Short mmCIF file of C-alpha atoms in Angstrom, two decimals:
data_model
loop_
_atom_site.label_atom_id
_atom_site.label_comp_id
_atom_site.label_asym_id
_atom_site.label_seq_id
_atom_site.Cartn_x
_atom_site.Cartn_y
_atom_site.Cartn_z
CA MET A 1 10.17 214.48 33.05
CA GLU A 2 10.61 211.73 30.50
CA ARG A 3 8.73 212.25 27.25
CA GLU A 4 8.32 209.83 24.40
CA ALA A 5 10.23 210.84 21.28
CA MET A 6 9.64 210.20 17.60
CA GLU A 7 12.16 210.69 14.80
CA PHE A 8 11.42 212.17 11.37
CA ASP A 9 13.43 213.67 8.56
CA VAL A 10 11.30 216.85 8.62
CA VAL A 11 8.89 218.22 11.21
CA ILE A 12 6.58 221.05 10.20
CA VAL A 13 4.82 223.25 12.76
CA GLY A 14 1.51 224.64 11.54
CA GLY A 15 -1.12 223.21 9.19
CA GLY A 16 -1.97 226.28 7.13
CA PRO A 17 -1.28 226.87 3.42
CA ALA A 18 2.50 227.18 3.88
CA GLY A 19 3.00 224.17 6.15
CA LEU A 20 0.79 221.85 4.12
CA SER A 21 2.33 222.99 0.82
CA ALA A 22 5.80 222.28 2.20
CA ALA A 23 4.74 218.82 3.42
CA ILE A 24 3.08 217.95 0.12
CA ARG A 25 6.03 219.13 -1.97
CA LEU A 26 8.49 217.17 0.17
CA ARG A 27 6.53 213.96 -0.27
CA GLN A 28 6.00 214.59 -3.99
CA LEU A 29 9.76 214.92 -4.47
CA SER A 30 10.39 211.92 -2.26
CA ILE A 31 8.05 209.71 -4.30
CA GLU A 32 9.27 211.01 -7.66
CA SER A 33 12.92 210.39 -6.77
CA GLY A 34 12.52 207.17 -4.79
CA HIS A 35 14.46 208.77 -1.93
CA GLU A 36 12.34 208.15 1.17
CA ILE A 37 11.71 211.17 3.39
CA SER A 38 9.48 211.03 6.47
CA VAL A 39 7.45 214.16 7.16
CA CYS A 40 5.43 215.04 10.26
CA LEU A 41 3.10 218.02 10.57
CA VAL A 42 1.54 219.24 13.83
CA GLU A 43 -1.44 221.60 13.98
CA LYS A 44 -2.82 223.17 17.17
CA GLY A 45 -6.39 223.45 15.86
CA SER A 46 -8.85 220.68 16.63
CA GLU A 47 -8.91 219.91 12.88
CA PHE A 48 -7.21 221.27 9.82
CA GLY A 49 -8.88 224.54 8.85
CA ALA A 50 -10.33 225.17 12.33
CA HIS A 51 -8.04 228.16 12.94
CA ILE A 52 -7.84 229.40 9.34
CA LEU A 53 -9.27 232.85 8.75
CA SER A 54 -8.83 234.86 5.57
CA GLY A 55 -10.85 236.95 3.10
CA ALA A 56 -10.21 235.23 0.76
CA VAL A 57 -9.61 235.82 -2.90
CA LEU A 58 -7.09 233.19 -3.96
CA GLU A 59 -4.63 233.60 -6.79
CA PRO A 60 -4.18 229.98 -7.93
CA ARG A 61 -0.62 230.39 -9.22
CA ALA A 62 1.12 228.40 -6.49
CA LEU A 63 -1.70 225.85 -6.29
CA ALA A 64 -1.33 225.17 -10.01
CA GLU A 65 2.39 224.50 -9.51
CA LEU A 66 1.68 222.11 -6.64
CA PHE A 67 -1.24 220.36 -8.37
CA PRO A 68 -1.37 221.15 -12.10
CA ASN A 69 -4.71 219.31 -12.34
CA TRP A 70 -6.24 220.95 -9.28
CA LYS A 71 -9.61 221.44 -10.98
CA GLU A 72 -9.94 217.77 -11.88
CA GLU A 73 -8.72 216.80 -8.40
CA GLY A 74 -11.57 218.67 -6.76
CA ALA A 75 -9.89 221.69 -5.17
CA PRO A 76 -12.63 223.82 -3.56
CA LEU A 77 -12.27 226.82 -5.87
CA HIS A 78 -15.84 227.17 -7.08
CA THR A 79 -16.43 230.90 -7.49
CA PRO A 80 -14.33 232.76 -10.06
CA VAL A 81 -14.15 236.52 -9.63
CA THR A 82 -16.49 238.19 -12.12
CA LYS A 83 -16.17 241.86 -11.19
CA ASP A 84 -14.01 244.18 -9.06
CA GLU A 85 -15.31 247.32 -7.37
CA ILE A 86 -13.35 249.87 -5.31
CA HIS A 87 -15.37 252.18 -3.06
CA LEU A 88 -14.11 255.17 -1.12
CA LEU A 89 -16.28 255.90 1.92
CA PHE A 90 -16.20 259.61 2.84
CA SER A 91 -18.70 259.58 5.72
CA GLU A 92 -21.38 257.36 7.21
CA THR A 93 -23.58 258.04 4.15
CA ARG A 94 -21.32 259.35 1.36
CA SER A 95 -19.17 257.22 -0.93
CA LYS A 96 -17.72 257.05 -4.43
CA LEU A 97 -17.31 254.08 -6.75
CA MET A 98 -13.91 254.40 -8.40
CA PRO A 99 -13.72 254.11 -12.20
CA ASP A 100 -11.97 251.03 -13.55
CA TRP A 101 -8.93 253.00 -14.73
CA ALA A 102 -8.28 254.16 -11.16
CA VAL A 103 -8.23 250.65 -9.69
CA PRO A 104 -4.59 249.70 -8.91
CA LYS A 105 -3.26 246.87 -11.07
CA ALA A 106 -2.49 244.83 -7.97
CA MET A 107 -6.18 244.77 -7.08
CA HIS A 108 -7.42 243.37 -10.39
CA ASN A 109 -8.64 239.83 -9.79
CA GLU A 110 -9.16 238.32 -13.22
CA GLY A 111 -8.39 234.61 -12.98
CA ASN A 112 -8.71 234.54 -9.19
CA TYR A 113 -11.30 232.78 -7.03
CA ILE A 114 -13.38 233.65 -3.99
CA VAL A 115 -12.77 230.80 -1.55
CA SER A 116 -13.06 229.64 2.00
CA LEU A 117 -9.36 229.29 2.83
CA GLY A 118 -10.34 226.95 5.66
CA ASN A 119 -11.89 224.58 3.12
CA VAL A 120 -8.85 224.88 0.83
CA VAL A 121 -6.68 223.90 3.80
CA ARG A 122 -8.93 220.95 4.59
CA TRP A 123 -8.52 219.79 0.97
CA LEU A 124 -4.73 220.24 1.15
CA ALA A 125 -4.70 218.15 4.34
CA GLU A 126 -6.49 215.34 2.49
CA LYS A 127 -3.88 215.50 -0.27
CA ALA A 128 -1.07 215.46 2.31
CA GLU A 129 -2.56 212.44 4.04
CA ALA A 130 -2.80 210.62 0.72
CA LEU A 131 0.93 211.28 0.26
CA GLU A 132 1.59 209.68 3.67
CA VAL A 133 2.45 212.82 5.59
CA ASN A 134 2.10 212.10 9.31
CA LEU A 135 -0.62 214.57 10.35
CA PHE A 136 -1.21 215.43 14.01
CA PRO A 137 -4.13 217.87 14.42
CA GLY A 138 -5.01 218.94 17.96
CA PHE A 139 -1.37 219.00 19.08
CA ALA A 140 0.18 222.35 19.92
CA ALA A 141 3.93 222.76 19.47
CA SER A 142 4.87 224.44 22.74
CA GLU A 143 8.66 224.20 22.93
CA ILE A 144 11.68 224.29 20.62
CA LEU A 145 14.27 221.59 21.23
CA TYR A 146 17.96 222.26 20.60
CA HIS A 147 21.08 220.17 20.13
CA GLU A 148 24.06 220.86 22.35
CA ASP A 149 25.62 222.90 19.51
CA GLY A 150 22.62 225.26 19.49
CA SER A 151 21.01 223.97 16.30
CA VAL A 152 17.30 223.15 16.29
CA LYS A 153 16.57 219.52 17.10
CA GLY A 154 12.78 219.60 16.79
CA ILE A 155 9.82 220.53 18.95
CA ALA A 156 7.84 219.23 21.90
CA THR A 157 4.07 219.25 21.94
CA GLY A 158 2.36 220.70 24.98
CA ASP A 159 1.45 218.65 28.03
CA MET A 160 -2.28 218.03 28.44
CA GLY A 161 -4.04 218.03 31.79
CA ILE A 162 -2.19 220.77 33.69
CA GLY A 163 -4.43 222.79 36.02
CA LYS A 164 -4.48 226.57 36.51
CA ASN A 165 -2.32 226.07 39.58
CA GLY A 166 0.36 224.37 37.49
CA GLU A 167 -0.29 220.98 39.07
CA LYS A 168 -0.99 217.80 37.12
CA LYS A 169 -4.63 216.73 36.98
CA HIS A 170 -5.85 213.13 36.83
CA SER A 171 -6.14 213.59 33.05
CA PHE A 172 -2.48 214.55 32.65
CA THR A 173 -0.73 213.36 29.49
CA ALA A 174 2.85 214.32 28.75
CA GLY A 175 3.68 215.92 25.42
CA TYR A 176 5.76 214.22 22.75
CA GLU A 177 9.19 215.17 21.48
CA LEU A 178 9.36 215.26 17.70
CA HIS A 179 12.96 215.17 16.50
CA ALA A 180 13.96 216.04 12.95
CA LYS A 181 16.92 216.75 10.77
CA TYR A 182 15.11 219.94 9.76
CA THR A 183 12.18 221.71 11.42
CA LEU A 184 10.04 224.13 9.41
CA PHE A 185 8.02 226.74 11.29
CA ALA A 186 4.72 227.77 9.68
CA GLU A 187 2.64 228.87 12.66
CA GLY A 188 1.21 231.94 10.96
CA CYS A 189 1.27 235.57 12.03
CA ARG A 190 3.28 236.23 15.22
CA GLY A 191 3.99 232.57 15.81
CA HIS A 192 4.67 231.60 19.43
CA LEU A 193 7.81 229.67 18.49
CA GLY A 194 8.69 231.76 15.47
CA LYS A 195 9.15 234.91 17.53
CA GLN A 196 11.49 232.99 19.85
CA LEU A 197 13.59 231.89 16.89
CA ILE A 198 13.72 235.40 15.45
CA SER A 199 14.99 236.68 18.79
CA LYS A 200 17.45 233.85 19.52
CA PHE A 201 19.12 233.86 16.11
CA GLU A 202 18.68 237.64 15.54
CA LEU A 203 16.93 236.93 12.26
CA ASP A 204 15.48 240.45 12.11
CA LYS A 205 18.65 242.45 12.71
CA ASP A 206 18.97 243.54 9.06
CA CYS A 207 15.34 244.30 8.25
CA ASP A 208 12.69 246.89 9.12
CA PRO A 209 10.39 246.21 12.10
CA GLN A 210 7.48 243.98 11.20
CA HIS A 211 4.09 245.68 10.78
CA TYR A 212 0.61 244.32 11.34
CA GLY A 213 -3.10 244.88 10.96
CA ILE A 214 -6.03 243.21 12.65
CA GLY A 215 -8.59 241.66 10.34
CA ILE A 216 -12.09 241.09 11.69
CA LYS A 217 -14.33 238.98 9.50
CA GLU A 218 -17.92 237.79 9.37
CA LEU A 219 -19.73 235.29 7.18
CA TRP A 220 -23.35 236.06 6.24
CA GLU A 221 -26.17 234.33 4.36
CA ILE A 222 -27.98 236.99 2.35
CA ASP A 223 -31.11 237.37 0.24
CA PRO A 224 -30.57 235.44 -3.04
CA ALA A 225 -31.96 238.44 -4.92
CA LYS A 226 -29.03 240.54 -3.64
CA HIS A 227 -26.36 237.92 -4.18
CA GLN A 228 -23.95 238.27 -7.12
CA ALA A 229 -21.57 235.32 -7.09
CA GLY A 230 -18.06 236.44 -7.98
CA LEU A 231 -18.48 240.14 -7.11
CA VAL A 232 -15.50 241.54 -5.18
CA LEU A 233 -15.74 244.83 -3.28
CA HIS A 234 -12.77 246.57 -1.68
CA GLY A 235 -12.57 249.99 -0.11
CA SER A 236 -11.16 252.35 2.46
CA GLY A 237 -11.98 255.58 4.28
CA TRP A 238 -14.83 255.85 6.78
CA PRO A 239 -15.05 254.96 9.64
CA LEU A 240 -11.29 254.54 10.23
CA SER A 241 -10.48 257.87 8.58
CA GLU A 242 -12.83 259.58 11.05
CA SER A 243 -11.15 257.81 13.97
CA GLY A 244 -7.66 258.80 12.90
CA SER A 245 -6.56 255.38 11.69
CA ALA A 246 -5.89 253.61 8.42
CA GLY A 247 -6.97 250.34 6.92
CA GLY A 248 -9.37 248.89 4.41
CA TRP A 249 -12.32 246.60 3.96
CA PHE A 250 -13.59 243.78 1.76
CA LEU A 251 -16.90 242.17 0.86
CA TYR A 252 -16.88 239.07 -1.35
CA HIS A 253 -19.90 237.32 -2.84
CA SER A 254 -19.00 233.65 -2.52
CA GLU A 255 -21.12 230.58 -3.27
CA ASN A 256 -24.46 229.47 -1.80
CA ASN A 257 -25.81 233.02 -1.30
CA GLN A 258 -23.07 233.81 1.20
CA VAL A 259 -20.88 236.87 1.53
CA THR A 260 -17.69 237.23 3.52
CA LEU A 261 -16.88 240.69 4.76
CA GLY A 262 -14.37 242.32 7.03
CA LEU A 263 -12.46 245.38 8.14
CA ILE A 264 -8.67 245.50 8.46
CA THR A 265 -7.35 248.08 10.92
CA ASP A 266 -3.70 249.07 10.72
CA LEU A 267 -2.13 248.36 14.12
CA ALA A 268 0.04 251.46 13.81
CA TYR A 269 -2.95 253.52 14.99
CA SER A 270 -2.32 256.17 17.65
CA ASN A 271 -5.59 256.70 19.53
CA PRO A 272 -5.72 254.40 22.61
CA TYR A 273 -9.52 254.67 22.62
CA LEU A 274 -9.86 253.07 19.19
CA SER A 275 -11.65 249.70 19.12
CA PRO A 276 -11.15 247.78 15.85
CA PHE A 277 -14.14 245.57 16.69
CA ASP A 278 -16.48 248.52 17.15
CA GLU A 279 -15.12 250.24 14.04
CA MET A 280 -16.05 247.12 12.10
CA GLN A 281 -19.55 246.98 13.58
CA ARG A 282 -20.04 250.66 12.74
CA TRP A 283 -18.73 250.18 9.19
CA LYS A 284 -21.43 247.61 8.41
CA HIS A 285 -24.07 250.33 8.71
CA HIS A 286 -22.72 252.23 5.70
CA PRO A 287 -25.24 251.98 2.82
CA VAL A 288 -22.67 250.33 0.52
CA ILE A 289 -22.44 247.43 2.99
CA LYS A 290 -25.81 247.52 4.72
CA GLN A 291 -27.71 246.97 1.47
CA TYR A 292 -26.52 243.36 1.44
CA LEU A 293 -27.01 242.67 5.16
CA GLU A 294 -30.56 243.85 5.75
CA GLY A 295 -32.74 240.81 6.39
CA ALA A 296 -29.66 238.55 6.25
CA LYS A 297 -28.25 236.13 8.83
CA ARG A 298 -24.79 236.27 10.38
CA VAL A 299 -23.25 232.77 10.36
CA SER A 300 -19.78 233.13 11.79
CA TYR A 301 -17.25 235.58 13.20
CA GLY A 302 -13.49 235.62 13.65
CA ALA A 303 -10.39 237.76 13.94
CA ARG A 304 -6.66 237.42 13.37
CA ALA A 305 -3.65 239.63 13.03
CA ILE A 306 -2.23 240.14 9.56
CA ILE A 307 1.50 240.42 8.97
CA LYS A 308 2.01 243.13 6.37
CA GLY A 309 5.53 244.53 6.47
CA GLY A 310 6.36 242.89 3.17
CA LEU A 311 9.83 242.43 1.71
CA ASN A 312 11.38 245.23 3.78
CA SER A 313 10.43 243.47 7.03
CA LEU A 314 11.24 239.92 5.94
CA PRO A 315 13.63 238.34 8.46
CA LYS A 316 16.44 235.97 7.62
CA LEU A 317 14.69 232.74 6.65
CA THR A 318 17.17 230.11 7.78
CA PHE A 319 19.07 229.03 10.87
CA ASN A 320 20.89 225.87 11.85
CA GLY A 321 18.40 223.05 11.74
CA GLY A 322 15.36 224.87 10.39
CA CYS A 323 13.56 227.53 8.38
CA LEU A 324 10.71 230.03 8.61
CA ILE A 325 7.94 229.77 5.99
CA GLY A 326 4.61 231.50 5.39
CA ASP A 327 3.43 234.13 7.86
CA ASP A 328 6.02 233.08 10.44
CA ALA A 329 8.29 235.12 8.14
CA GLY A 330 5.74 237.42 6.52
CA PHE A 331 5.27 236.86 2.78
CA LEU A 332 1.92 238.68 2.43
CA ASN A 333 1.65 241.01 -0.56
CA PHE A 334 -0.34 243.77 1.13
CA ALA A 335 -0.81 245.72 -2.10
CA LYS A 336 -2.79 242.76 -3.46
CA ILE A 337 -4.34 241.97 -0.07
CA LYS A 338 -3.24 238.40 -0.71
CA GLY A 339 -0.93 236.07 1.15
CA SER A 340 -2.13 232.54 0.48
CA HIS A 341 -0.37 232.01 -2.83
CA THR A 342 2.80 233.60 -1.47
CA ALA A 343 2.71 231.48 1.70
CA MET A 344 2.23 228.33 -0.37
CA LYS A 345 5.14 229.24 -2.66
CA SER A 346 7.45 229.91 0.30
CA GLY A 347 6.65 226.45 1.67
CA MET A 348 7.28 224.84 -1.71
CA LEU A 349 10.63 226.62 -2.19
CA CYS A 350 11.74 225.62 1.28
CA ALA A 351 10.66 222.02 0.67
CA GLU A 352 12.72 221.86 -2.52
CA ALA A 353 15.82 223.19 -0.76
CA VAL A 354 15.43 220.84 2.20
CA PHE A 355 14.83 217.87 -0.11
CA GLU A 356 18.02 218.59 -2.02
CA SER A 357 19.97 218.74 1.24
CA LEU A 358 18.51 215.45 2.52
CA LYS A 359 19.03 213.69 -0.78
CA ALA A 360 22.68 214.77 -0.69
CA GLY A 361 23.00 212.92 2.62
CA SER A 362 22.72 215.74 5.14
CA GLU A 363 22.05 214.76 8.74
CA GLY A 364 20.66 218.21 9.52
CA ARG A 365 21.89 220.81 11.99
CA ASP A 366 23.18 222.96 9.13
CA GLU A 367 21.63 226.06 7.54
CA VAL A 368 19.70 225.43 4.32
CA THR A 369 20.87 228.58 2.54
CA ALA A 370 19.58 227.21 -0.76
CA TYR A 371 16.08 228.16 0.44
CA THR A 372 17.01 231.85 0.45
CA GLU A 373 18.69 231.51 -2.94
CA LYS A 374 15.61 229.84 -4.41
CA PHE A 375 13.40 232.56 -2.95
CA GLU A 376 15.54 235.36 -4.39
CA ASN A 377 15.36 233.75 -7.86
CA SER A 378 11.62 233.12 -7.80
CA TRP A 379 8.50 234.94 -8.89
CA LEU A 380 7.70 235.29 -5.18
CA TYR A 381 10.65 237.61 -4.62
CA GLU A 382 9.90 239.50 -7.83
CA GLU A 383 6.31 240.09 -6.72
CA LEU A 384 7.20 241.24 -3.21
CA HIS A 385 9.99 243.49 -4.50
CA ARG A 386 7.62 245.15 -6.99
CA TYR A 387 5.23 246.14 -4.20
CA ARG A 388 7.76 246.69 -1.40
CA ASN A 389 6.87 250.38 -0.99
CA PHE A 390 3.10 250.02 -0.66
CA GLY A 391 2.82 249.76 3.13
CA PRO A 392 5.73 252.09 4.04
CA ALA A 393 4.34 254.78 1.75
CA MET A 394 0.95 254.67 3.47
CA HIS A 395 2.58 254.79 6.91
CA ARG A 396 5.11 257.52 6.19
CA MET A 397 3.08 259.77 3.88
CA GLY A 398 -0.45 259.35 5.18
CA PHE A 399 -3.47 258.06 3.30
CA LEU A 400 -3.80 260.67 0.52
CA MET A 401 -0.13 261.17 -0.32
CA GLY A 402 0.59 257.48 0.18
CA ALA A 403 -2.26 256.50 -2.16
CA ALA A 404 -1.02 258.98 -4.77
CA PHE A 405 2.53 257.63 -4.50
CA ASN A 406 1.33 254.03 -4.83
CA PHE A 407 -0.89 254.82 -7.82
CA ILE A 408 2.06 256.28 -9.71
CA ASP A 409 4.38 253.53 -8.47
CA GLN A 410 2.06 250.70 -9.49
CA ASN A 411 0.02 252.04 -12.41
CA ILE A 412 2.12 254.65 -14.19
CA LEU A 413 5.78 253.67 -13.89
CA PRO A 414 6.44 250.29 -15.55
CA ASN A 415 9.02 249.25 -12.95
CA GLY A 416 7.97 251.51 -10.10
CA PHE A 417 10.07 254.14 -8.32
CA PRO A 418 13.75 253.11 -8.07
CA ILE A 419 13.77 253.76 -4.33
CA THR A 420 12.90 251.79 -1.23
CA ILE A 421 10.92 253.48 1.54
CA HIS A 422 11.58 252.26 5.07
CA ASP A 423 9.30 252.41 8.10
CA ASN A 424 11.26 251.89 11.30
CA LYS A 425 8.65 252.61 13.97
CA PRO A 426 7.07 249.45 15.44
CA ASP A 427 3.30 249.37 15.80
CA TYR A 428 3.32 249.10 19.60
CA ASP A 429 5.23 252.38 19.84
CA CYS A 430 2.58 254.42 18.02
CA LEU A 431 0.01 255.01 20.78
CA ASP A 432 -0.55 258.53 22.10
CA ARG A 433 -1.03 259.10 25.81
CA LYS A 434 -4.69 259.23 26.80
CA ASP A 435 -4.50 262.91 27.76
CA LEU A 436 -3.50 263.74 24.18
CA ALA A 437 -6.15 261.54 22.56
CA ARG A 438 -9.75 262.15 21.58
CA LYS A 439 -12.21 259.81 23.28
CA LEU A 440 -14.23 257.79 20.80
CA GLU A 441 -17.86 256.93 21.40
CA TYR A 442 -19.36 253.91 19.64
CA PRO A 443 -23.08 253.29 19.09
CA LYS A 444 -24.73 250.36 20.78
CA PRO A 445 -25.19 247.33 18.50
CA ASP A 446 -28.67 246.82 17.11
CA GLY A 447 -28.50 243.00 17.09
CA LYS A 448 -29.38 242.93 13.39
CA ILE A 449 -26.44 244.48 11.55
CA SER A 450 -24.06 245.15 14.45
CA PHE A 451 -23.37 242.95 17.48
CA ASP A 452 -21.44 242.85 20.75
CA LYS A 453 -18.16 241.01 21.33
CA LEU A 454 -19.44 238.13 23.42
CA SER A 455 -22.20 237.09 21.03
CA SER A 456 -19.64 237.30 18.25
CA VAL A 457 -17.15 235.09 20.05
CA PHE A 458 -19.94 232.58 20.68
CA ILE A 459 -20.52 232.00 16.95
CA SER A 460 -16.77 231.61 16.35
CA GLY A 461 -16.98 228.24 18.11
CA THR A 462 -14.20 229.29 20.49
CA ASN A 463 -13.57 227.00 23.43
CA HIS A 464 -10.69 226.20 25.78
CA GLU A 465 -10.35 223.81 28.67
CA GLU A 466 -10.96 226.25 31.53
CA ASP A 467 -8.75 224.56 34.13
CA GLN A 468 -5.41 225.15 32.45
CA PRO A 469 -2.66 227.77 32.84
CA ILE A 470 -3.58 231.10 31.25
CA HIS A 471 -1.89 231.28 27.85
CA LEU A 472 -1.84 235.10 27.87
CA GLN A 473 1.13 235.72 30.10
CA LEU A 474 2.07 239.03 31.69
CA LYS A 475 5.84 239.45 31.92
CA ASP A 476 5.28 241.94 34.76
CA PRO A 477 1.78 241.70 36.34
CA SER A 478 2.06 245.23 37.75
CA ILE A 479 2.41 247.02 34.41
CA PRO A 480 -1.28 247.03 33.32
CA MET A 481 -2.34 249.08 36.34
CA SER A 482 0.89 250.97 37.05
CA LYS A 483 1.64 252.06 33.48
CA ASN A 484 -0.92 251.11 30.83
CA LEU A 485 -3.96 252.33 32.76
CA PRO A 486 -2.66 255.79 33.77
CA LEU A 487 -0.92 256.46 30.46
CA TYR A 488 -3.23 254.79 27.90
CA ASP A 489 -6.42 253.87 29.81
CA GLU A 490 -5.37 250.20 29.33
CA PRO A 491 -5.97 249.78 25.58
CA ALA A 492 -6.04 245.95 25.78
CA ARG A 493 -9.72 246.13 26.71
CA LEU A 494 -10.37 247.82 23.34
CA TYR A 495 -7.94 246.37 20.82
CA CYS A 496 -8.85 242.79 21.77
CA PRO A 497 -11.74 241.69 19.49
CA ALA A 498 -12.91 238.96 21.87
CA GLY A 499 -13.47 240.61 25.28
CA VAL A 500 -10.47 238.86 26.83
CA TYR A 501 -9.21 241.87 28.79
CA GLU A 502 -11.30 243.80 31.31
CA VAL A 503 -10.42 246.40 33.94
CA VAL A 504 -12.42 245.46 37.05
CA GLU A 505 -12.67 246.87 40.56
CA LEU A 506 -11.81 244.45 43.37
CA GLY A 507 -11.65 245.66 46.95
CA GLY A 508 -11.43 249.28 45.85
CA GLU A 509 -8.52 248.58 43.50
CA SER A 510 -8.41 248.29 39.73
CA LYS A 511 -7.20 245.03 38.26
CA LEU A 512 -6.74 243.63 34.77
CA GLN A 513 -8.91 240.54 34.40
CA ILE A 514 -7.93 238.09 31.65
CA ASN A 515 -10.79 235.98 30.26
CA ALA A 516 -8.55 233.57 28.38
CA GLN A 517 -11.50 231.31 27.53
CA ASN A 518 -12.64 233.94 24.98
CA CYS A 519 -9.35 234.12 23.07
CA VAL A 520 -9.70 233.64 19.29
CA HIS A 521 -5.90 233.39 18.86
CA CYS A 522 -5.64 236.63 16.85
CA LYS A 523 -2.33 237.66 18.57
CA THR A 524 -3.24 241.38 18.59
CA CYS A 525 -2.42 241.77 22.28
CA ASP A 526 1.06 240.31 21.76
CA ILE A 527 1.63 242.87 19.00
CA LYS A 528 -0.06 246.08 20.17
CA ASP A 529 0.54 246.17 23.94
CA PRO A 530 2.48 249.45 24.35
CA SER A 531 4.70 247.96 27.07
CA GLN A 532 5.26 244.69 25.15
CA ASN A 533 4.24 243.00 28.40
CA ILE A 534 1.82 240.38 27.00
CA ASN A 535 3.29 237.12 25.76
CA TRP A 536 0.86 234.91 23.83
CA VAL A 537 1.83 231.26 24.26
CA THR A 538 0.02 228.25 22.93
CA PRO A 539 -2.77 226.79 25.10
CA GLU A 540 -3.67 223.10 25.14
CA GLY A 541 -3.96 221.63 21.67
CA GLY A 542 -7.43 221.66 20.18
CA GLY A 543 -8.45 224.87 21.97
CA GLY A 544 -9.46 228.11 20.31
CA PRO A 545 -11.92 228.83 17.51
CA THR A 546 -13.55 226.28 15.23
CA TYR A 547 -14.21 228.25 12.08
CA PRO A 548 -16.69 226.78 9.58
CA ASN A 549 -16.30 227.78 5.94
CA MET A 550 -14.10 230.76 6.85
#
């Protein structure tokens, strides 16, 4: 099939903090030097920010490097952090507020801001447009294009108007080929194309397996009398500790009497009956959280996987013709629970290296090794190296011993322990068989504090064109019923936070039903399926959630 093609110097896949920062930095350097560089950025969401989901407390370090006058230029950072609290939840009623001296240094937020990362991204997109970046929202990059020598040539956007049966509909529109000297991949956690590149070029052969959590978030409007703009609450313990898992939670008092709150469940959990969604709904009934939500209104809901392996799991960043930036590589500092400033910095470093190569006359196809060198000589590397043991310690030592190790590592020793802890067991390989697991019973939602999955998905604004190929592909359709059901009671029906997967009875036989219309693009199924049988691919551009102010 013939597709129209467009040529650019740089194509960037993904309009999050990393992709937009890379695009902006490229154009800034181009304008400053007078060396013209054309930049194109494609984003699968219907608009910039539509698929962005994060806490978020933003450390403005990278933003200040990109836009030194960001305050005067109207960046949407309106709520400075005024106070940090750390709560340990021991049971459904008991808790302890940690004294200030016990709060890890990494979790102090002086100088940081409570933000809607979606709105920050929308602002960055406006800045990119003003710098003449070619922005294509609503277009999903579905295919990597290669030169005959194996180097990356660019990407193709997905065809529109293909029916479930694979046939063209009357609305069919062919995708576009976007060719570039260099292609930067910034799709976010577990990127559809990024995972292909990691496999093809063996970018992960010298690092630990990547590790993940699932973050489930809600936005609430609360009683003004209970609202404390700038208050940041973090914590851990119940209910995950009772269910045999690990993770943590957050509750941030943002602007306009709103709070953002969420629970992060480590995807290395072992009990196949665990439901991160239901754990989150249960957690909201703890008095520390419930006090803010009584009489309040839930505004929005969303979920996404979080890449948290840190420096130890960082793959090789470069390959012939392109680079990985942001969460396609995994720059989150999990000890800080922050990844926006690190993602932005990775995009900026990559942009600087690519610019230097283009200015020197490169026609692409080569490997921009200067990106890795810049990273290793930056504050980004220094920060990730300092906290490289945080996640592995929690995984290998358990919550109590891991927390003790990390407290000494971060708060007592000026340079931390001179060792590196490795964690070589992938998250999908951690599930126990169902006959060895304790069944978990979750209370019914009350419709005031806790809710069901379908009503939650509804307020996420999620929508897909129904008559299109299912974007949740089973490599072997027999595995869900022949393996996952008898061994693990098919955990997809529980780890999915959107009700996509159901085990139904048809004609006396069990079958896995996939309700792809519900998918919020969190990627948890692609990560946690114990048989690694689910392949998340991009649906038609513009589909998925439409997050407001998240």
